[in-house]
PDB file of C-alpha atoms in Angstrom:
ATOM      1  CA  UNK A  29      -8.969   7.738  16.169  1.00 62.00           C
ATOM      2  CA  UNK A  30      -6.606   9.897  14.060  1.00 73.00           C
ATOM      3  CA  UNK A  31      -4.720   6.775  12.655  1.00 92.00           C
ATOM      4  CA  UNK A  32      -1.951   7.957  10.288  1.00 95.00           C
ATOM      5  CA  UNK A  33      -1.738  11.682   9.653  1.00 95.00           C
ATOM      6  CA  UNK A  34       0.234  13.119   6.736  1.00 96.00           C
ATOM      7  CA  UNK A  35       1.049  16.744   6.173  1.00 96.00           C
ATOM      8  CA  UNK A  36       0.950  18.623   3.805  1.00 96.00           C
ATOM      9  CA  UNK A  37      -1.707  17.225   1.533  1.00 95.00           C
ATOM     10  CA  UNK A  38      -0.287  19.105  -1.527  1.00 95.00           C
ATOM     11  CA  UNK A  39       2.958  20.846  -2.302  1.00 96.00           C
ATOM     12  CA  UNK A  40       4.664  22.344  -5.314  1.00 97.00           C
ATOM     13  CA  UNK A  41       8.530  22.497  -5.115  1.00 96.00           C
ATOM     14  CA  UNK A  42      11.039  24.055  -7.438  1.00 97.00           C
ATOM     15  CA  UNK A  43      14.006  21.910  -8.643  1.00 97.00           C
ATOM     16  CA  UNK A  44      16.696  21.954  -6.063  1.00 96.00           C
ATOM     17  CA  UNK A  45      14.461  22.884  -3.093  1.00 97.00           C
ATOM     18  CA  UNK A  46      14.110  20.718  -0.077  1.00 96.00           C
ATOM     19  CA  UNK A  47      11.189  19.756   2.064  1.00 96.00           C
ATOM     20  CA  UNK A  48      10.037  17.322   4.778  1.00 97.00           C
ATOM     21  CA  UNK A  49       6.970  15.250   4.513  1.00 98.00           C
ATOM     22  CA  UNK A  50       5.522  14.663   7.904  1.00 98.00           C
ATOM     23  CA  UNK A  51       3.892  11.415   9.105  1.00 98.00           C
ATOM     24  CA  UNK A  52       2.485  10.741  12.575  1.00 97.00           C
ATOM     25  CA  UNK A  53       0.534   7.754  13.963  1.00 96.00           C
ATOM     26  CA  UNK A  54      -1.254   7.476  17.251  1.00 95.00           C
ATOM     27  CA  UNK A  55      -1.720   3.682  17.322  1.00 92.00           C
ATOM     28  CA  UNK A  56       1.613   2.852  19.050  1.00 91.00           C
ATOM     29  CA  UNK A  57       2.727   0.914  15.943  1.00 91.00           C
ATOM     30  CA  UNK A  58       6.384   0.011  15.894  1.00 90.00           C
ATOM     31  CA  UNK A  59       6.560  -0.416  12.074  1.00 91.00           C
ATOM     32  CA  UNK A  60       6.278   2.527   9.726  1.00 93.00           C
ATOM     33  CA  UNK A  61       6.765   2.784   5.940  1.00 94.00           C
ATOM     34  CA  UNK A  62       7.065   5.329   3.222  1.00 97.00           C
ATOM     35  CA  UNK A  63       5.732   4.573  -0.312  1.00 96.00           C
ATOM     36  CA  UNK A  64       5.535   6.561  -3.486  1.00 97.00           C
ATOM     37  CA  UNK A  65       2.738   5.907  -5.940  1.00 94.00           C
ATOM     38  CA  UNK A  66       3.148   6.662  -9.641  1.00 92.00           C
ATOM     39  CA  UNK A  67       0.383   6.000 -12.246  1.00 84.00           C
ATOM     40  CA  UNK A  68       0.345   2.385 -13.354  1.00 82.00           C
ATOM     41  CA  UNK A  69       3.286   1.521 -11.189  1.00 86.00           C
ATOM     42  CA  UNK A  70       1.647   0.603  -7.874  1.00 87.00           C
ATOM     43  CA  UNK A  71       3.398   1.511  -4.657  1.00 92.00           C
ATOM     44  CA  UNK A  72       7.142   1.457  -4.316  1.00 93.00           C
ATOM     45  CA  UNK A  73       8.727   1.249  -0.872  1.00 93.00           C
ATOM     46  CA  UNK A  74      11.203   4.114  -0.176  1.00 96.00           C
ATOM     47  CA  UNK A  75      12.128   3.488   3.473  1.00 96.00           C
ATOM     48  CA  UNK A  76      10.809   1.706   6.433  1.00 93.00           C
ATOM     49  CA  UNK A  77      11.355   1.521  10.169  1.00 93.00           C
ATOM     50  CA  UNK A  78      10.997  -1.274  12.674  1.00 90.00           C
ATOM     51  CA  UNK A  79      11.145   1.024  15.658  1.00 92.00           C
ATOM     52  CA  UNK A  80      12.488   4.266  17.109  1.00 94.00           C
ATOM     53  CA  UNK A  81      16.095   4.766  16.057  1.00 95.00           C
ATOM     54  CA  UNK A  82      16.005   2.082  13.385  1.00 94.00           C
ATOM     55  CA  UNK A  83      15.452   2.699   9.650  1.00 95.00           C
ATOM     56  CA  UNK A  84      16.274   0.819   6.456  1.00 93.00           C
ATOM     57  CA  UNK A  85      16.124   1.340   2.744  1.00 94.00           C
ATOM     58  CA  UNK A  86      13.385   0.049   0.579  1.00 91.00           C
ATOM     59  CA  UNK A  87      13.199  -0.399  -3.153  1.00 90.00           C
ATOM     60  CA  UNK A  88      13.693   3.284  -4.207  1.00 95.00           C
ATOM     61  CA  UNK A  89      15.593   5.171  -1.522  1.00 97.00           C
ATOM     62  CA  UNK A  90      17.730   7.450  -3.695  1.00 96.00           C
ATOM     63  CA  UNK A  91      17.080  11.123  -3.137  1.00 96.00           C
ATOM     64  CA  UNK A  92      15.327  10.613   0.228  1.00 97.00           C
ATOM     65  CA  UNK A  93      16.269  10.433   3.841  1.00 97.00           C
ATOM     66  CA  UNK A  94      14.301   9.445   6.927  1.00 98.00           C
ATOM     67  CA  UNK A  95      14.637   9.542  10.701  1.00 96.00           C
ATOM     68  CA  UNK A  96      12.696   7.915  13.533  1.00 97.00           C
ATOM     69  CA  UNK A  97      13.366   9.596  16.804  1.00 97.00           C
ATOM     70  CA  UNK A  98       9.990   8.667  18.383  1.00 96.00           C
ATOM     71  CA  UNK A  99       7.516   5.801  17.851  1.00 95.00           C
ATOM     72  CA  UNK A 100       4.900   8.197  16.590  1.00 96.00           C
ATOM     73  CA  UNK A 101       6.755  10.185  13.935  1.00 97.00           C
ATOM     74  CA  UNK A 102       8.475   9.091  10.745  1.00 98.00           C
ATOM     75  CA  UNK A 103       9.342  12.189   8.547  1.00 98.00           C
ATOM     76  CA  UNK A 104      10.588  11.830   4.955  1.00 98.00           C
ATOM     77  CA  UNK A 105      13.163  14.361   3.761  1.00 97.00           C
ATOM     78  CA  UNK A 106      13.807  15.439   0.174  1.00 96.00           C
ATOM     79  CA  UNK A 107      17.134  17.321   0.024  1.00 90.00           C
ATOM     80  CA  UNK A 108      17.377  18.368  -3.620  1.00 94.00           C
ATOM     81  CA  UNK A 109      14.036  18.016  -5.320  1.00 95.00           C
ATOM     82  CA  UNK A 110      14.030  16.670  -8.881  1.00 96.00           C
ATOM     83  CA  UNK A 111      11.152  16.309 -11.410  1.00 96.00           C
ATOM     84  CA  UNK A 112      11.452  12.543 -11.002  1.00 96.00           C
ATOM     85  CA  UNK A 113      10.234  12.898  -7.454  1.00 97.00           C
ATOM     86  CA  UNK A 114       6.862  14.210  -8.622  1.00 97.00           C
ATOM     87  CA  UNK A 115       4.523  11.567  -7.140  1.00 97.00           C
ATOM     88  CA  UNK A 116       1.990  10.845  -4.434  1.00 95.00           C
ATOM     89  CA  UNK A 117       3.612   9.810  -1.170  1.00 97.00           C
ATOM     90  CA  UNK A 118       1.946   7.574   1.324  1.00 96.00           C
ATOM     91  CA  UNK A 119       2.997   6.808   4.846  1.00 96.00           C
ATOM     92  CA  UNK A 120       1.780   3.574   6.543  1.00 94.00           C
ATOM     93  CA  UNK A 121       2.157   1.901   9.876  1.00 93.00           C
ATOM     94  CA  UNK A 122       1.447  -1.586  11.234  1.00 89.00           C
ATOM     95  CA  UNK A 123       1.302  -3.289  14.615  1.00 84.00           C
ATOM     96  CA  UNK A 124       3.288  -6.315  13.362  1.00 75.00           C
ATOM     97  CA  UNK A 125       5.699  -6.315  10.528  1.00 69.00           C
ATOM     98  CA  UNK A 126       3.893  -9.131   8.758  1.00 68.00           C
ATOM     99  CA  UNK A 127       0.642  -7.176   8.691  1.00 63.00           C
ATOM    100  CA  UNK A 128      -1.145  -9.566  10.959  1.00 65.00           C
ATOM    101  CA  UNK A 129      -4.013  -8.069  12.926  1.00 62.00           C
ATOM    102  CA  UNK A 130      -5.224  -4.927  11.163  1.00 66.00           C
ATOM    103  CA  UNK A 131      -2.834  -5.025   8.241  1.00 81.00           C
ATOM    104  CA  UNK A 132      -1.134  -1.831   7.205  1.00 88.00           C
ATOM    105  CA  UNK A 133      -2.811   1.481   7.982  1.00 91.00           C
ATOM    106  CA  UNK A 134      -2.254   4.236   5.395  1.00 93.00           C
ATOM    107  CA  UNK A 135      -2.352   7.995   5.608  1.00 94.00           C
ATOM    108  CA  UNK A 136      -4.262   9.984   3.052  1.00 93.00           C
ATOM    109  CA  UNK A 137      -1.215  10.951   1.046  1.00 94.00           C
ATOM    110  CA  UNK A 138       0.888  13.929  -0.004  1.00 96.00           C
ATOM    111  CA  UNK A 139       0.689  15.025  -3.621  1.00 95.00           C
ATOM    112  CA  UNK A 140       4.135  16.493  -4.560  1.00 97.00           C
ATOM    113  CA  UNK A 141       4.900  18.286  -7.820  1.00 97.00           C
ATOM    114  CA  UNK A 142       8.478  19.334  -8.609  1.00 97.00           C
ATOM    115  CA  UNK A 143       8.762  21.947 -11.374  1.00 96.00           C
TER     116      UNK A 143
ATOM    117  CA  UNK B  17      12.380 -11.883  -3.174  1.00 68.00           C
ATOM    118  CA  UNK B  18       8.632 -11.813  -3.442  1.00 75.00           C
ATOM    119  CA  UNK B  19       6.622 -10.257  -6.220  1.00 85.00           C
ATOM    120  CA  UNK B  20       2.968  -9.567  -7.024  1.00 91.00           C
ATOM    121  CA  UNK B  21       1.335  -9.661 -10.376  1.00 94.00           C
ATOM    122  CA  UNK B  22      -2.110  -8.194 -10.969  1.00 95.00           C
ATOM    123  CA  UNK B  23      -3.501  -9.278 -14.334  1.00 91.00           C
ATOM    124  CA  UNK B  24      -5.255  -6.458 -16.074  1.00 90.00           C
ATOM    125  CA  UNK B  25      -4.716  -2.823 -15.328  1.00 91.00           C
ATOM    126  CA  UNK B  26      -8.415  -2.164 -15.900  1.00 95.00           C
ATOM    127  CA  UNK B  27     -11.516  -4.397 -15.400  1.00 97.00           C
ATOM    128  CA  UNK B  28     -14.878  -3.232 -16.565  1.00 97.00           C
ATOM    129  CA  UNK B  29     -18.172  -4.835 -15.413  1.00 97.00           C
ATOM    130  CA  UNK B  30     -21.814  -3.956 -15.444  1.00 97.00           C
ATOM    131  CA  UNK B  31     -23.613  -3.205 -12.206  1.00 97.00           C
ATOM    132  CA  UNK B  32     -24.861  -6.485 -10.688  1.00 97.00           C
ATOM    133  CA  UNK B  33     -22.269  -8.595 -12.501  1.00 97.00           C
ATOM    134  CA  UNK B  34     -19.607 -10.748 -10.945  1.00 97.00           C
ATOM    135  CA  UNK B  35     -16.287  -8.953 -10.044  1.00 98.00           C
ATOM    136  CA  UNK B  36     -13.068 -10.940 -10.466  1.00 98.00           C
ATOM    137  CA  UNK B  37      -9.718  -9.230  -9.922  1.00 98.00           C
ATOM    138  CA  UNK B  38      -6.716 -11.445 -10.372  1.00 97.00           C
ATOM    139  CA  UNK B  39      -3.560 -11.592  -8.260  1.00 96.00           C
ATOM    140  CA  UNK B  40      -0.680 -14.007  -8.472  1.00 95.00           C
ATOM    141  CA  UNK B  41       2.348 -13.902  -6.211  1.00 92.00           C
ATOM    142  CA  UNK B  42       5.797 -15.442  -6.102  1.00 88.00           C
ATOM    143  CA  UNK B  43       7.376 -16.386  -2.859  1.00 79.00           C
ATOM    144  CA  UNK B  44       9.657 -19.146  -1.646  1.00 73.00           C
ATOM    145  CA  UNK B  45       8.114 -19.056   1.813  1.00 74.00           C
ATOM    146  CA  UNK B  46       4.483 -18.914   3.034  1.00 74.00           C
ATOM    147  CA  UNK B  47       3.225 -15.363   2.484  1.00 82.00           C
ATOM    148  CA  UNK B  48       0.703 -13.101   4.089  1.00 87.00           C
ATOM    149  CA  UNK B  49      -1.633 -11.676   1.439  1.00 90.00           C
ATOM    150  CA  UNK B  50      -3.736  -8.590   1.351  1.00 92.00           C
ATOM    151  CA  UNK B  51      -6.197  -6.743  -0.815  1.00 95.00           C
ATOM    152  CA  UNK B  52      -6.557  -2.972  -0.515  1.00 95.00           C
ATOM    153  CA  UNK B  53      -8.928  -0.500  -2.110  1.00 96.00           C
ATOM    154  CA  UNK B  54      -8.175   3.084  -3.019  1.00 94.00           C
ATOM    155  CA  UNK B  55     -10.892   5.599  -3.806  1.00 92.00           C
ATOM    156  CA  UNK B  56      -9.934   8.731  -5.764  1.00 87.00           C
ATOM    157  CA  UNK B  57      -7.678  11.097  -3.785  1.00 83.00           C
ATOM    158  CA  UNK B  58      -7.650   8.857  -0.758  1.00 87.00           C
ATOM    159  CA  UNK B  59      -5.290   6.472   0.950  1.00 89.00           C
ATOM    160  CA  UNK B  60      -5.447   2.724   0.805  1.00 92.00           C
ATOM    161  CA  UNK B  61      -7.987   0.815   2.955  1.00 93.00           C
ATOM    162  CA  UNK B  62      -7.754  -2.765   3.934  1.00 92.00           C
ATOM    163  CA  UNK B  63     -10.377  -5.004   2.284  1.00 94.00           C
ATOM    164  CA  UNK B  64      -9.238  -8.343   3.558  1.00 92.00           C
ATOM    165  CA  UNK B  65      -6.161 -10.344   4.452  1.00 90.00           C
ATOM    166  CA  UNK B  66      -4.896 -13.966   4.479  1.00 88.00           C
ATOM    167  CA  UNK B  67      -2.641 -14.856   7.350  1.00 80.00           C
ATOM    168  CA  UNK B  68      -2.547 -18.705   7.110  1.00 74.00           C
ATOM    169  CA  UNK B  69      -5.889 -19.460   8.632  1.00 73.00           C
ATOM    170  CA  UNK B  70      -8.909 -20.227   6.444  1.00 82.00           C
ATOM    171  CA  UNK B  71      -8.045 -20.187   2.741  1.00 87.00           C
ATOM    172  CA  UNK B  72     -11.360 -18.397   1.852  1.00 93.00           C
ATOM    173  CA  UNK B  73     -11.214 -14.991   3.349  1.00 93.00           C
ATOM    174  CA  UNK B  74     -14.186 -12.677   3.645  1.00 94.00           C
ATOM    175  CA  UNK B  75     -13.718  -8.917   3.731  1.00 93.00           C
ATOM    176  CA  UNK B  76     -15.659  -5.789   3.856  1.00 93.00           C
ATOM    177  CA  UNK B  77     -18.282  -4.591   1.325  1.00 93.00           C
ATOM    178  CA  UNK B  78     -19.042  -8.171   0.262  1.00 96.00           C
ATOM    179  CA  UNK B  79     -15.647  -8.960  -1.155  1.00 97.00           C
ATOM    180  CA  UNK B  80     -13.871 -12.255  -0.656  1.00 97.00           C
ATOM    181  CA  UNK B  81     -10.653 -13.905  -1.809  1.00 96.00           C
ATOM    182  CA  UNK B  82      -9.369 -17.406  -1.955  1.00 94.00           C
ATOM    183  CA  UNK B  83      -5.767 -18.417  -1.278  1.00 92.00           C
ATOM    184  CA  UNK B  84      -4.693 -21.241  -3.655  1.00 92.00           C
ATOM    185  CA  UNK B  85      -1.201 -22.318  -2.844  1.00 89.00           C
ATOM    186  CA  UNK B  86      -0.938 -24.641  -5.836  1.00 89.00           C
ATOM    187  CA  UNK B  87      -1.734 -21.791  -8.221  1.00 91.00           C
ATOM    188  CA  UNK B  88       0.053 -19.096  -6.127  1.00 92.00           C
ATOM    189  CA  UNK B  89      -3.065 -17.000  -6.490  1.00 94.00           C
ATOM    190  CA  UNK B  90      -5.230 -14.852  -4.328  1.00 95.00           C
ATOM    191  CA  UNK B  91      -8.012 -13.549  -6.615  1.00 97.00           C
ATOM    192  CA  UNK B  92     -10.586 -11.062  -5.341  1.00 98.00           C
ATOM    193  CA  UNK B  93     -14.280 -11.621  -6.070  1.00 98.00           C
ATOM    194  CA  UNK B  94     -17.638 -10.116  -5.405  1.00 98.00           C
ATOM    195  CA  UNK B  95     -20.887 -11.703  -6.623  1.00 97.00           C
ATOM    196  CA  UNK B  96     -22.641  -8.545  -7.613  1.00 97.00           C
ATOM    197  CA  UNK B  97     -20.912  -5.276  -8.470  1.00 97.00           C
ATOM    198  CA  UNK B  98     -22.206  -1.961  -7.198  1.00 96.00           C
ATOM    199  CA  UNK B  99     -21.455   1.439  -8.582  1.00 96.00           C
ATOM    200  CA  UNK B 100     -19.713   2.404  -5.343  1.00 95.00           C
ATOM    201  CA  UNK B 101     -17.157  -0.406  -5.955  1.00 96.00           C
ATOM    202  CA  UNK B 102     -15.486   1.645  -8.670  1.00 96.00           C
ATOM    203  CA  UNK B 103     -12.057   2.227  -7.362  1.00 96.00           C
ATOM    204  CA  UNK B 104      -8.360   1.060  -7.663  1.00 95.00           C
ATOM    205  CA  UNK B 105      -7.568  -2.277  -6.064  1.00 97.00           C
ATOM    206  CA  UNK B 106      -4.163  -3.378  -4.902  1.00 95.00           C
ATOM    207  CA  UNK B 107      -2.933  -6.850  -4.020  1.00 95.00           C
ATOM    208  CA  UNK B 108      -0.047  -7.028  -1.538  1.00 92.00           C
ATOM    209  CA  UNK B 109       2.300  -9.787  -0.227  1.00 89.00           C
ATOM    210  CA  UNK B 110       4.289  -9.735   2.897  1.00 85.00           C
ATOM    211  CA  UNK B 111       7.151 -12.239   3.276  1.00 78.00           C
ATOM    212  CA  UNK B 112       9.777 -12.738   5.984  1.00 74.00           C
ATOM    213  CA  UNK B 113      13.122 -11.264   4.978  1.00 71.00           C
ATOM    214  CA  UNK B 114      16.075 -10.885   7.332  1.00 70.00           C
ATOM    215  CA  UNK B 115      13.800 -10.948  10.441  1.00 71.00           C
ATOM    216  CA  UNK B 116      11.293  -8.462   9.136  1.00 73.00           C
ATOM    217  CA  UNK B 117       8.355  -8.659   6.703  1.00 78.00           C
ATOM    218  CA  UNK B 118       8.451  -6.277   3.833  1.00 78.00           C
ATOM    219  CA  UNK B 119       5.028  -5.600   2.138  1.00 82.00           C
ATOM    220  CA  UNK B 120       5.178  -5.531  -1.658  1.00 87.00           C
ATOM    221  CA  UNK B 121       2.328  -4.200  -3.671  1.00 91.00           C
ATOM    222  CA  UNK B 122       1.062  -4.985  -7.140  1.00 92.00           C
ATOM    223  CA  UNK B 123       0.553  -2.278  -9.782  1.00 93.00           C
ATOM    224  CA  UNK B 124      -3.143  -2.058  -9.104  1.00 94.00           C
ATOM    225  CA  UNK B 125      -6.279  -2.826 -11.090  1.00 96.00           C
ATOM    226  CA  UNK B 126      -8.808  -0.086 -11.787  1.00 96.00           C
ATOM    227  CA  UNK B 127     -12.418  -1.436 -11.480  1.00 97.00           C
ATOM    228  CA  UNK B 128     -14.933   0.332 -13.695  1.00 97.00           C
ATOM    229  CA  UNK B 129     -18.611  -0.331 -13.036  1.00 97.00           C
ATOM    230  CA  UNK B 130     -21.168   0.546 -15.785  1.00 95.00           C
ATOM    231  CA  UNK B 131     -24.777   1.250 -14.986  1.00 93.00           C
TER     232      UNK B 131
END
């Protein structure tokens, strides 16, 4: 079982550059989430999706965009990278939106540095 | 809106001692509650979850947590700490909002285990 796969694992961007963080899950989960993790701040929800074609903003969506064209994939786009976006990004998925069953399954993260 | 408070950003115990990690939540409706563990440079792994069944929940690696509605708490305990328990622990709450459940995470507690 691959679970949730995130690529790349590490990336250094220059200010103003753009990139896409990839996330794919093979568990046929409808619900997918993007979080950022900053030291001492826990996880902040950026965007989430309740199914293909449906996305919604989380707590900290500014500077990011998402799309959900298939059940499996949920890419996160940074258009104009800023130093404030230096963080570790986690993608997660769940069978039910409440987390019943197996809870939320997380990828191994993407460590992004913007210089 | 729900929130999660984890008391103590760091908890230090000796190997073999009791582990107690505190989590309090605020929610106007019955929540689903989770504890996750994060080892260095890894994603989050589900330890245990409360989904309105038994109030005492047993998880992996000998951890358990008790849901106390009157205290709005969901503290994590383990009778005897092991060196391998050293990690970051996150409490999370999932509450219905507009037809979906949005998981919210606490800031995390770093567990340090001394020999």
